[in-house]
XYZ file of C-alpha atoms in Angstrom:
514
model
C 29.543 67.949 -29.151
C 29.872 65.661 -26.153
C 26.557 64.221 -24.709
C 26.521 65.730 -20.893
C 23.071 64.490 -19.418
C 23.293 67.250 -17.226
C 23.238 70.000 -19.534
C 20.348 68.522 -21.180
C 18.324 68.021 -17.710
C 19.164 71.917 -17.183
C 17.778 73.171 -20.459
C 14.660 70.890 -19.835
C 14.354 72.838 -17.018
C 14.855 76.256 -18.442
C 12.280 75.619 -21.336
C 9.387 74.463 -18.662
C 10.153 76.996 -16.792
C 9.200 79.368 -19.842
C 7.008 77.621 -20.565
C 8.115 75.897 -23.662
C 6.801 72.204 -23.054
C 7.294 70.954 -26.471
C 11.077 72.286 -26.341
C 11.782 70.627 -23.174
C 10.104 66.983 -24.454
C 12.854 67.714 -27.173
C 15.234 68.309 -24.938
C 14.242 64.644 -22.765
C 14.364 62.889 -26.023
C 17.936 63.901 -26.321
C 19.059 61.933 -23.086
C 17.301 59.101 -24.218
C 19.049 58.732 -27.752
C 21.874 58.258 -25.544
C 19.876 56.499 -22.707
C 17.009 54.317 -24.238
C 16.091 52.475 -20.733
C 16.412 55.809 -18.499
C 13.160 55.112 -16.172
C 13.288 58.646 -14.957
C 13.352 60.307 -18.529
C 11.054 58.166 -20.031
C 8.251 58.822 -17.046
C 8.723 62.775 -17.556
C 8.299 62.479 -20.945
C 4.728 60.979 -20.291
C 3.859 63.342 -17.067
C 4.847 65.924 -20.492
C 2.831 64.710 -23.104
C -0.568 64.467 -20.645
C 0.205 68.534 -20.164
C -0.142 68.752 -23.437
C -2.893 66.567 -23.912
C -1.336 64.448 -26.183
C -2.400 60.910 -24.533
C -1.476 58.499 -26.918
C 2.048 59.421 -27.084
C 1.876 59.685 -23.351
C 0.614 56.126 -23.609
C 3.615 55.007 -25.729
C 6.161 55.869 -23.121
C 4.433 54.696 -20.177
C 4.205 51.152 -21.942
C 8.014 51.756 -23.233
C 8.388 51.807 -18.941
C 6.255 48.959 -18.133
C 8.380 46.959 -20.273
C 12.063 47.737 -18.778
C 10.258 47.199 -15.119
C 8.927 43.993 -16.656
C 11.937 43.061 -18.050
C 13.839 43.520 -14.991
C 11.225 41.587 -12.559
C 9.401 44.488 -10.983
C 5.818 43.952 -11.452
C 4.330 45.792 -9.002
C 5.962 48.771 -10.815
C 4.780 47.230 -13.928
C 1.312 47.003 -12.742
C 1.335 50.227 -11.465
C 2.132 51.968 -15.032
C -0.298 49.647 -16.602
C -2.905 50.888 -14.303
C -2.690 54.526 -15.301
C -2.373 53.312 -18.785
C -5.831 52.064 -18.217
C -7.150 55.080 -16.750
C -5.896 57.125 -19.871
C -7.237 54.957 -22.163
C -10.080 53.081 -20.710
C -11.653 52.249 -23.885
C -8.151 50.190 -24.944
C -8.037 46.489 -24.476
C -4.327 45.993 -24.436
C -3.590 47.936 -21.387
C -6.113 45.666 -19.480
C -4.637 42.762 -21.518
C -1.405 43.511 -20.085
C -2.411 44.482 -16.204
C -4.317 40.762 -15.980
C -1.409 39.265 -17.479
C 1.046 40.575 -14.955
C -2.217 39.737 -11.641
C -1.664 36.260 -13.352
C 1.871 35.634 -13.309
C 2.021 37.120 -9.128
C -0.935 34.796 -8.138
C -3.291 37.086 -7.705
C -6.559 36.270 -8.942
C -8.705 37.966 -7.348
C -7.380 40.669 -9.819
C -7.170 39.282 -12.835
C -10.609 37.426 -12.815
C -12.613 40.651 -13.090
C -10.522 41.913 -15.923
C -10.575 38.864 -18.159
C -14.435 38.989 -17.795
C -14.155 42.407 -18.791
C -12.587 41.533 -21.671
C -14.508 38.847 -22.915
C -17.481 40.643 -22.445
C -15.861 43.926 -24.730
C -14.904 41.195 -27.464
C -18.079 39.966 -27.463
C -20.155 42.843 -27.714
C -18.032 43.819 -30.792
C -18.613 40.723 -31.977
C -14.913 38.811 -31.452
C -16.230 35.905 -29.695
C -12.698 33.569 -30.648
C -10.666 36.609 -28.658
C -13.532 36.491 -25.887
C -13.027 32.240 -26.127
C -9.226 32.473 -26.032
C -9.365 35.392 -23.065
C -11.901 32.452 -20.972
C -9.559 29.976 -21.595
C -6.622 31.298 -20.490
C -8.307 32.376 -17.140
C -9.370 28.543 -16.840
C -5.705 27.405 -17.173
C -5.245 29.688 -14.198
C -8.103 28.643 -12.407
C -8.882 25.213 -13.541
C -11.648 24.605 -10.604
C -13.738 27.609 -11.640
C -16.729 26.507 -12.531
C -18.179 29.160 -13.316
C -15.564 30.151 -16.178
C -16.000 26.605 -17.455
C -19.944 27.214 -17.683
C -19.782 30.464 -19.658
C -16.590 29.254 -21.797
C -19.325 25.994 -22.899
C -22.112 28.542 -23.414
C -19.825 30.360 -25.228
C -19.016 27.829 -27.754
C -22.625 26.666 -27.893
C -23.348 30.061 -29.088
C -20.621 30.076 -31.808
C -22.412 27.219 -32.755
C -19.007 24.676 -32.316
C -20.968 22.181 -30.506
C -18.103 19.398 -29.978
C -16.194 21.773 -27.534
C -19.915 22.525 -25.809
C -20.387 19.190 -25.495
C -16.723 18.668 -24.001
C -16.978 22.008 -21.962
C -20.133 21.075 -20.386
C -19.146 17.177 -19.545
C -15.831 19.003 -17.809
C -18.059 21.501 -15.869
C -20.462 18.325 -14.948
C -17.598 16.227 -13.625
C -16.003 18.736 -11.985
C -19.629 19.918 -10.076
C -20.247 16.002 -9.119
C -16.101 16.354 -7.360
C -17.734 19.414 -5.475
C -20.785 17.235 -3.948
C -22.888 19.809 -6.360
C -25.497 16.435 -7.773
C -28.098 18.942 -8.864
C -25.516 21.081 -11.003
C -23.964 18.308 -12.235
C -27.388 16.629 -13.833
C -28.363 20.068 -14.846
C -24.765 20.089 -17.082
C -24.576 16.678 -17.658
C -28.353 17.428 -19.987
C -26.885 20.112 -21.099
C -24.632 18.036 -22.396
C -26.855 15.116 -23.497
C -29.443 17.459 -25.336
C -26.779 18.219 -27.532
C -25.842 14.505 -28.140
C -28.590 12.293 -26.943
C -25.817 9.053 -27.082
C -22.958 11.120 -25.606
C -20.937 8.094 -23.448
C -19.159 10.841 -20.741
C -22.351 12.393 -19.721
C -24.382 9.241 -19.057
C -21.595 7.868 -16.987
C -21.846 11.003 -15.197
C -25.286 11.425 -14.459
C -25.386 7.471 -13.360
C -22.552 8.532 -11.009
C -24.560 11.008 -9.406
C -27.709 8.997 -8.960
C -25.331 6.088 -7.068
C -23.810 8.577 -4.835
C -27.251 9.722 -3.790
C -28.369 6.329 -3.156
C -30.484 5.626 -6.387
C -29.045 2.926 -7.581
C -31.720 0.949 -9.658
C -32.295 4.761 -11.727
C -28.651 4.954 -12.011
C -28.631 1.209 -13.448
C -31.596 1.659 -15.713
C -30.012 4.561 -17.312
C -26.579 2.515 -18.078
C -28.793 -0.179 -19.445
C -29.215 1.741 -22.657
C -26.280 2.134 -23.439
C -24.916 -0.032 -26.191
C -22.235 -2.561 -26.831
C -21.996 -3.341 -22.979
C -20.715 -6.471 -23.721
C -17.495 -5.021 -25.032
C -16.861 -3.656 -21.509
C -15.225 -0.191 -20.718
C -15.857 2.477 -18.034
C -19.987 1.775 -18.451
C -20.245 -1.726 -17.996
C -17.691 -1.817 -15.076
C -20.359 0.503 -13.113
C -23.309 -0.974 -14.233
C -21.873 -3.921 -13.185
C -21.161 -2.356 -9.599
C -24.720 -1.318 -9.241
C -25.497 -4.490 -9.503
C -23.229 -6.199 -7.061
C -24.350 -2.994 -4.719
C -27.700 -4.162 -5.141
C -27.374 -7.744 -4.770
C -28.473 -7.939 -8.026
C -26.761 -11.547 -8.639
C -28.456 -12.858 -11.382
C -27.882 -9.305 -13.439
C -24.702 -9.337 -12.792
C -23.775 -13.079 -13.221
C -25.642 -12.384 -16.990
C -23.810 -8.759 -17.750
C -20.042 -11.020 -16.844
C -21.095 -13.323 -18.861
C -22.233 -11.739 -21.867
C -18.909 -9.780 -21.456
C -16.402 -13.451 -21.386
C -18.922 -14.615 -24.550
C -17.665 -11.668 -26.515
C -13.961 -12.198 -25.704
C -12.667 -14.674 -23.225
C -9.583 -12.746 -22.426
C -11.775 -10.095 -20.819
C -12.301 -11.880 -17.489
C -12.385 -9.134 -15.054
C -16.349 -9.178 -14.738
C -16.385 -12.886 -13.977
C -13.407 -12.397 -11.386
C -15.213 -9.477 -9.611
C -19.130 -11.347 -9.556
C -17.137 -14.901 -7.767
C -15.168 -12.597 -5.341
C -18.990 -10.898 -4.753
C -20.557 -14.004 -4.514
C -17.929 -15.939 -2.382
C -17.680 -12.716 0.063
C -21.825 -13.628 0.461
C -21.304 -17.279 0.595
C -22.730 -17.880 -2.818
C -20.548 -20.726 -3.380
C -22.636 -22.503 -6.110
C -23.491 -19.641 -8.422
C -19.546 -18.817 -7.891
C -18.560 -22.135 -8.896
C -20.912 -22.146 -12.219
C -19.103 -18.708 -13.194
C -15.475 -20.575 -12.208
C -16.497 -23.357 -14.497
C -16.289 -21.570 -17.485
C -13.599 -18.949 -16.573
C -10.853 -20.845 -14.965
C -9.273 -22.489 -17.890
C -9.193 -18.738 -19.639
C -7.693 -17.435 -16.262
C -4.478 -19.750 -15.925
C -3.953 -19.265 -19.873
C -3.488 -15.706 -18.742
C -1.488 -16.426 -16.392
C -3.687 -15.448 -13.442
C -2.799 -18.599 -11.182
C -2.497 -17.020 -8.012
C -6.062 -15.424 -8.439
C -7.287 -19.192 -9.168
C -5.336 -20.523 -6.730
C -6.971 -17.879 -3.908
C -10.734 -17.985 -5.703
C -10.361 -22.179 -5.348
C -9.881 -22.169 -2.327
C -12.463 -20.236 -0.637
C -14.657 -21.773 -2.834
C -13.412 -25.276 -1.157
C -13.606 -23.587 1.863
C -17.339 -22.304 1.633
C -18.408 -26.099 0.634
C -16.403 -28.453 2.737
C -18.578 -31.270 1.667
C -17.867 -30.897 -2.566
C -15.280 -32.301 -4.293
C -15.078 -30.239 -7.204
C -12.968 -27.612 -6.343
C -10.497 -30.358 -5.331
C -10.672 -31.732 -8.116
C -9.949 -28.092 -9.721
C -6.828 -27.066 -7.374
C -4.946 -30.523 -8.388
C -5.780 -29.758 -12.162
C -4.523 -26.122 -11.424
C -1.096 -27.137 -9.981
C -0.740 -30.142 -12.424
C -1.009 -27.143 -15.527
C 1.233 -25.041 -13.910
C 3.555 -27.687 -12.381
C 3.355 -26.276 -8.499
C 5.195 -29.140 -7.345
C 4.957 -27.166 -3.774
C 1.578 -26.801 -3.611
C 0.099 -29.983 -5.491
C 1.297 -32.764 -3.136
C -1.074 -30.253 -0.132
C -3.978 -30.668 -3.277
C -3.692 -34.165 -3.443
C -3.814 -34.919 0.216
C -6.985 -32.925 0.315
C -8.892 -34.272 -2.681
C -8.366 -38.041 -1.638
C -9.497 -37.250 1.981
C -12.202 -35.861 0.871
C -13.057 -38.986 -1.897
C -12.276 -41.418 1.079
C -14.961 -39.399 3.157
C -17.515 -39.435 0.350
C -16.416 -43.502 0.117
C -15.080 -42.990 -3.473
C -12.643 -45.437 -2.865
C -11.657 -46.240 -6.313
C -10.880 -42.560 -6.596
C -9.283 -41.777 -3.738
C -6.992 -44.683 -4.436
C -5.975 -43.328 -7.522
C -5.214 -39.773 -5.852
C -3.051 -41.659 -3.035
C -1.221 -43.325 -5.554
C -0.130 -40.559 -7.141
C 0.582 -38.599 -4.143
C 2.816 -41.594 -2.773
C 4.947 -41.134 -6.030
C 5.464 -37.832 -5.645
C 6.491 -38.161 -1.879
C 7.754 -41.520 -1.839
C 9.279 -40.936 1.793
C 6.102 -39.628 3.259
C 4.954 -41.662 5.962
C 1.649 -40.070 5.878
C 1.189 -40.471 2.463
C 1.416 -44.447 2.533
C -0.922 -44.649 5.940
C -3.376 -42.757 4.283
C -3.220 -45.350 1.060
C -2.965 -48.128 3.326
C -6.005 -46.518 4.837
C -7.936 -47.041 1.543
C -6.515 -50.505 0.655
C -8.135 -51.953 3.783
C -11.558 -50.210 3.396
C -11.221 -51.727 -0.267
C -10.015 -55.140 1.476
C -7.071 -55.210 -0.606
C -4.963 -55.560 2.757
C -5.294 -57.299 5.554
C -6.145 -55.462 8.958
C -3.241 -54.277 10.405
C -2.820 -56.549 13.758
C -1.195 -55.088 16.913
C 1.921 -56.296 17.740
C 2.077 -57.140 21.651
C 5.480 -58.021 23.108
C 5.900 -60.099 25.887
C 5.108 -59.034 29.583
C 8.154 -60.668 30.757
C 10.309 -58.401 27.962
C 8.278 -55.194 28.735
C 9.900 -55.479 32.214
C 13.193 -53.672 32.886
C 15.556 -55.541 35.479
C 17.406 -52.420 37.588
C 20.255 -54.371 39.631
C 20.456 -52.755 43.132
C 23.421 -51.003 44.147
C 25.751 -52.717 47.108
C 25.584 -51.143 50.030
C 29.057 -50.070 50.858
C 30.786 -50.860 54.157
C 33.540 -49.329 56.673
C 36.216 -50.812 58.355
C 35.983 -52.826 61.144
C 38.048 -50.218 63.191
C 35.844 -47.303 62.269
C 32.069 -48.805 63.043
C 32.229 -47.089 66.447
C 32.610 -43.308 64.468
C 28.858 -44.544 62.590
C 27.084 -47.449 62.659
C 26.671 -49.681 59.365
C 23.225 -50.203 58.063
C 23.455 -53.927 57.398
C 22.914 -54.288 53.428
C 23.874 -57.144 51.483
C 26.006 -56.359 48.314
C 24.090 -56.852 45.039
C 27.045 -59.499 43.617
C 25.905 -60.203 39.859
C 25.897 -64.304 39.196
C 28.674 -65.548 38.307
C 31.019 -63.195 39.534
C 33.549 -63.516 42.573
C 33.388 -61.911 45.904
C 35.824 -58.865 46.519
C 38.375 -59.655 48.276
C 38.635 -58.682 52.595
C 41.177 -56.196 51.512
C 38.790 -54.939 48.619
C 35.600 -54.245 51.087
C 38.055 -52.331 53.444
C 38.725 -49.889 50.708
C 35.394 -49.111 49.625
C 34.374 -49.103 53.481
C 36.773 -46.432 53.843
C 35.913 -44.192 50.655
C 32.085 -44.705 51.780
C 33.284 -43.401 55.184
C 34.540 -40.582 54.115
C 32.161 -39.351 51.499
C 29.262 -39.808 54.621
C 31.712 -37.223 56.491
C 32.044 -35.061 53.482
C 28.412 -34.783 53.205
C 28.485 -33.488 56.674
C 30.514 -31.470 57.325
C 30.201 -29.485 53.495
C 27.424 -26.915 53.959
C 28.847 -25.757 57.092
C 32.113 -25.407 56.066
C 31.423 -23.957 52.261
C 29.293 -21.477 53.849
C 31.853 -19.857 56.288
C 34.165 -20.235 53.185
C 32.054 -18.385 50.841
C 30.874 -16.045 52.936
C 34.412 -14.895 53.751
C 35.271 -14.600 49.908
C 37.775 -17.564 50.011
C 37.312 -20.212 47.428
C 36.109 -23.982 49.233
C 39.348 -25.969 50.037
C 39.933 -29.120 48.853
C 40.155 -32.566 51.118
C 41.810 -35.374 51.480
C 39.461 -36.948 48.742
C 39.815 -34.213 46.210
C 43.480 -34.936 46.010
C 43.335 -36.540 42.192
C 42.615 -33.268 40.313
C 41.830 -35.963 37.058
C 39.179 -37.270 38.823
C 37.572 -34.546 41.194
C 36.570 -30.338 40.398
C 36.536 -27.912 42.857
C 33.883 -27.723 45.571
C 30.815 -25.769 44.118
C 28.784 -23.604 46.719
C 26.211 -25.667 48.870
C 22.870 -24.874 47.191
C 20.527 -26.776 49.925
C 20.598 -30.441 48.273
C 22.748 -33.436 49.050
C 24.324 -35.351 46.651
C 23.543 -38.575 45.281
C 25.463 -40.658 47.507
C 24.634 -38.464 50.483
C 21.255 -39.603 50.606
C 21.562 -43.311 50.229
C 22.425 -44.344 53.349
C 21.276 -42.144 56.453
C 23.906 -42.503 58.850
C 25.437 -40.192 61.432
C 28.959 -39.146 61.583
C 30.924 -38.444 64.495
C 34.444 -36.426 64.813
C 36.625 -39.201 66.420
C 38.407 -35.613 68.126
């Protein structure tokens, strides 16, 4: 016979209706042979078996339901099936499993936090403390910053007797208290911790941490001081060493970097960080003793631009010592800085000529005038030292001559106009500057330039008033007369309120003959 859903919802109906549950179940268990994932079917079936009392197989469809709404994303609908799965069977761990599972996976954990501490707490009255360990641990990969899951998980495993993971679980919980500002907590775990392994590293670097941040930093140092093989450095010695520093503890601190280097010269960090200290406090001499020993390992690490900076503020704090001169030239010699080394140089022999080291600073001239053979500067300043030395003479000033000092300026010749136009302006008498040796112009000679004198003294006159109607009016100036020779002369520029040149050599008034 053909399956026909309909008919079977019908008979379903019929048999409840006479009361026949068990025939009707039958009769829903038909549709779903043909309908496995019917939602509908499968929750009557359920609603059926509760009638009839029969809760687990109730049970067994619901979860059948919660799956396909799983399955398809609806987890609300999922949640709510789990939750009267729970009621049913509130004695059942997997339905309660399932429902903080599902609060999980939407975010909500205000939810599932109650149930997984439900849970734990059922395993571990039955004694199934690994389920209760595994149940606190996922709800800490949910909630990583709950501290007080991380508390009870390390209690937990202190009680199981696994000690490593208390020890591990309680150093988290005391780290994560100190992030939170909670010091007291954070001690409290952090002995927890330490009462389990007296030595443990993580919780003494902890609980050192926490006396620093609350301002107790010779307790926090005197705890790091017993711990052992400081000298091979690591996470301990690099904050014992800050306390130090914090404290202006230099002599500690100039002993702890040095009993670090003595055990291996490649770790140089400590020595770096107590010079940087003791420069910043202008310390210069204890920061060159530490330099001494440390710069050669340094720039075989390749750390030149950290010797190069720590050099020079040390040269910088004492102006007066020649040593860490002496160091920056033997720094940019190793490393062949041929940009910085001929600066070096300059500066170590000035400072040897000031301290009358001749001899020396002769030597460190010379070989800065053979690097920079062109430098000027560089042979004064040897010069300089070969006459304090009296290997050359004084150098005399050279005077010249008073008479060659002198610079003749010939005067210019006063021009002239033609006899027939003195009445227009009169001549200032001038004579004309002839040069020795050289003939007198000609009459017809002087009564050209007479003329073209004439006529730039007009020019000169008449120009601002006539440029200014000009330019006012938009018109371009006009040429003259004189500006015939377009090779020779430019157009007439806008008066500006200053003469010309040759306007103002001769002050003479012109007259329109008109």
């Amino acid at each position: 016979m053909a399956y026909n859903k309909s008919k079977n919802v019908e008979a379903a109906q019929k048999l409840l209706n006479q009361g026949k549950v068990a025939q009707a179940i039958a009769e829903y268990q038909n549709i779903l042979k043909y309908e496995p994932r019917d939602q509908v079917t499968l929750m009557t079936i359920g609603e059926l078996y509760i009638r009839q009392g029969e809760t687990f197989q109730a049970i067994d469809y619901f979860e059948r339901l919660a799956q396909i709404f799983v399955g398809d994303g609806f987890l609300t609908k999922a949640i709510a099936v789990y939750k009267r799965i729970a009621k049913l069977a509130p004695e059942e761990i997997r339905p309660l499993e399932k429902l903080a599972d599902l609060y999980v996976q939407q975010g909500v954990m205000s939810e599932a936090r109650p149930l997984f501490l439900q849970l734990a707490e059922i395993h571990l009255k039955n004694n199934r403390q690994p389920e209760a360990v595994s149940l606190l641990k996922k709800l800490l990969q949910a909630e990583p910053d709950n501290l007080r899951i991380q508390i009870r998980l390390a209690d937990l495993y202190q009680a199981m007797g696994q000690t490593r993971e208390a020890i591990e679980a309680y150093v988290s919980a005391s780290q994560r208290a100190l992030a939170r500002g909670d010091h007291g907590e954070s001690e409290k775990l952090a002995d927890k911790a330490i009462k389990l392994e007296p030595h443990n590293l993580a919780a003494v670097i902890i609980k050192a941490r926490s006396y620093s941040l609350q301002g107790n930093l010779a307790k926090a140092a005197q705890l790091l001081e017993q711990v052992a093989d400081l000298e091979k450095g690591g996470e301990q010695t690099e904050l014992l060493l800050d306390l130090y520093l914090k404290n202006s503890d230099w002599d500690q601190a100039t002993a702890l970097a040095h009993r670090v280097f003595e055990a291996d010269a490649k770790n140089f960090g400590p020595m770096q960080k107590v010079v940087e200290s003791l420069l910043q406090s202008g310390n210069g001499e204890k920061a060159m003793g530490i330099l001494e020993k440390s710069r050669l390992s340094m720039i075989d690490a390749g750390e030149h631009e950290v010797v190069g900076k720590l050099l020079n503020e040390l040269a910088a704090s004492m102006p007066g010592n020649i040593v860490p001169l002496e160091w920056l030239v033997e720094l940019y010699g190793r490393t062949s800085d041929s940009f910085r080394l001929p600066d070096a140089l300059a500066h170590l022999g000035d400072a040897l000529a000031a301290d009358s080291q001749w001899e020396q600073a002769k030597k460190t001239f010379e070989l800065l005038v053979d690097r920079e053979p062109d430098s000027d500067s560089a042979k004064n300043k040897l010069n300089g030292v070969l006459r304090n030395m009296g290997l050359l003479a004084p150098r005399e000033a050279e005077e010249l001559p008073e008479e060659h000092l002198k610079a003749e300026i010939p005067k210019p010749s006063a021009p002239k106009l033609r006899p027939d136009e003195g009445e227009f302006a009169p001549e200032v008498q001038a004579k004309p500057g002839v040069a020795s040796g050289e003939p007198a112009p000609d009459e017809e000679t002087q009564k050209i330039h007479s003329a073209v004198a004439h006529g730039r003294r007009l020019v000169c006159q008449l120009r601002p008033h006539a440029e200014s109607n000009w330019v006012a009016g938009g018109y371009p100036a006009p040429r003259t007369a004189a500006h015939t020779d377009t090779r020779k002369t430019a157009r007439l520029r806008p008066w500006r309120g200053r003469r010309p040149a040759h306007c103002r050599t001769r002050r003479t008034v012109a007259t329109d003959p008109q």
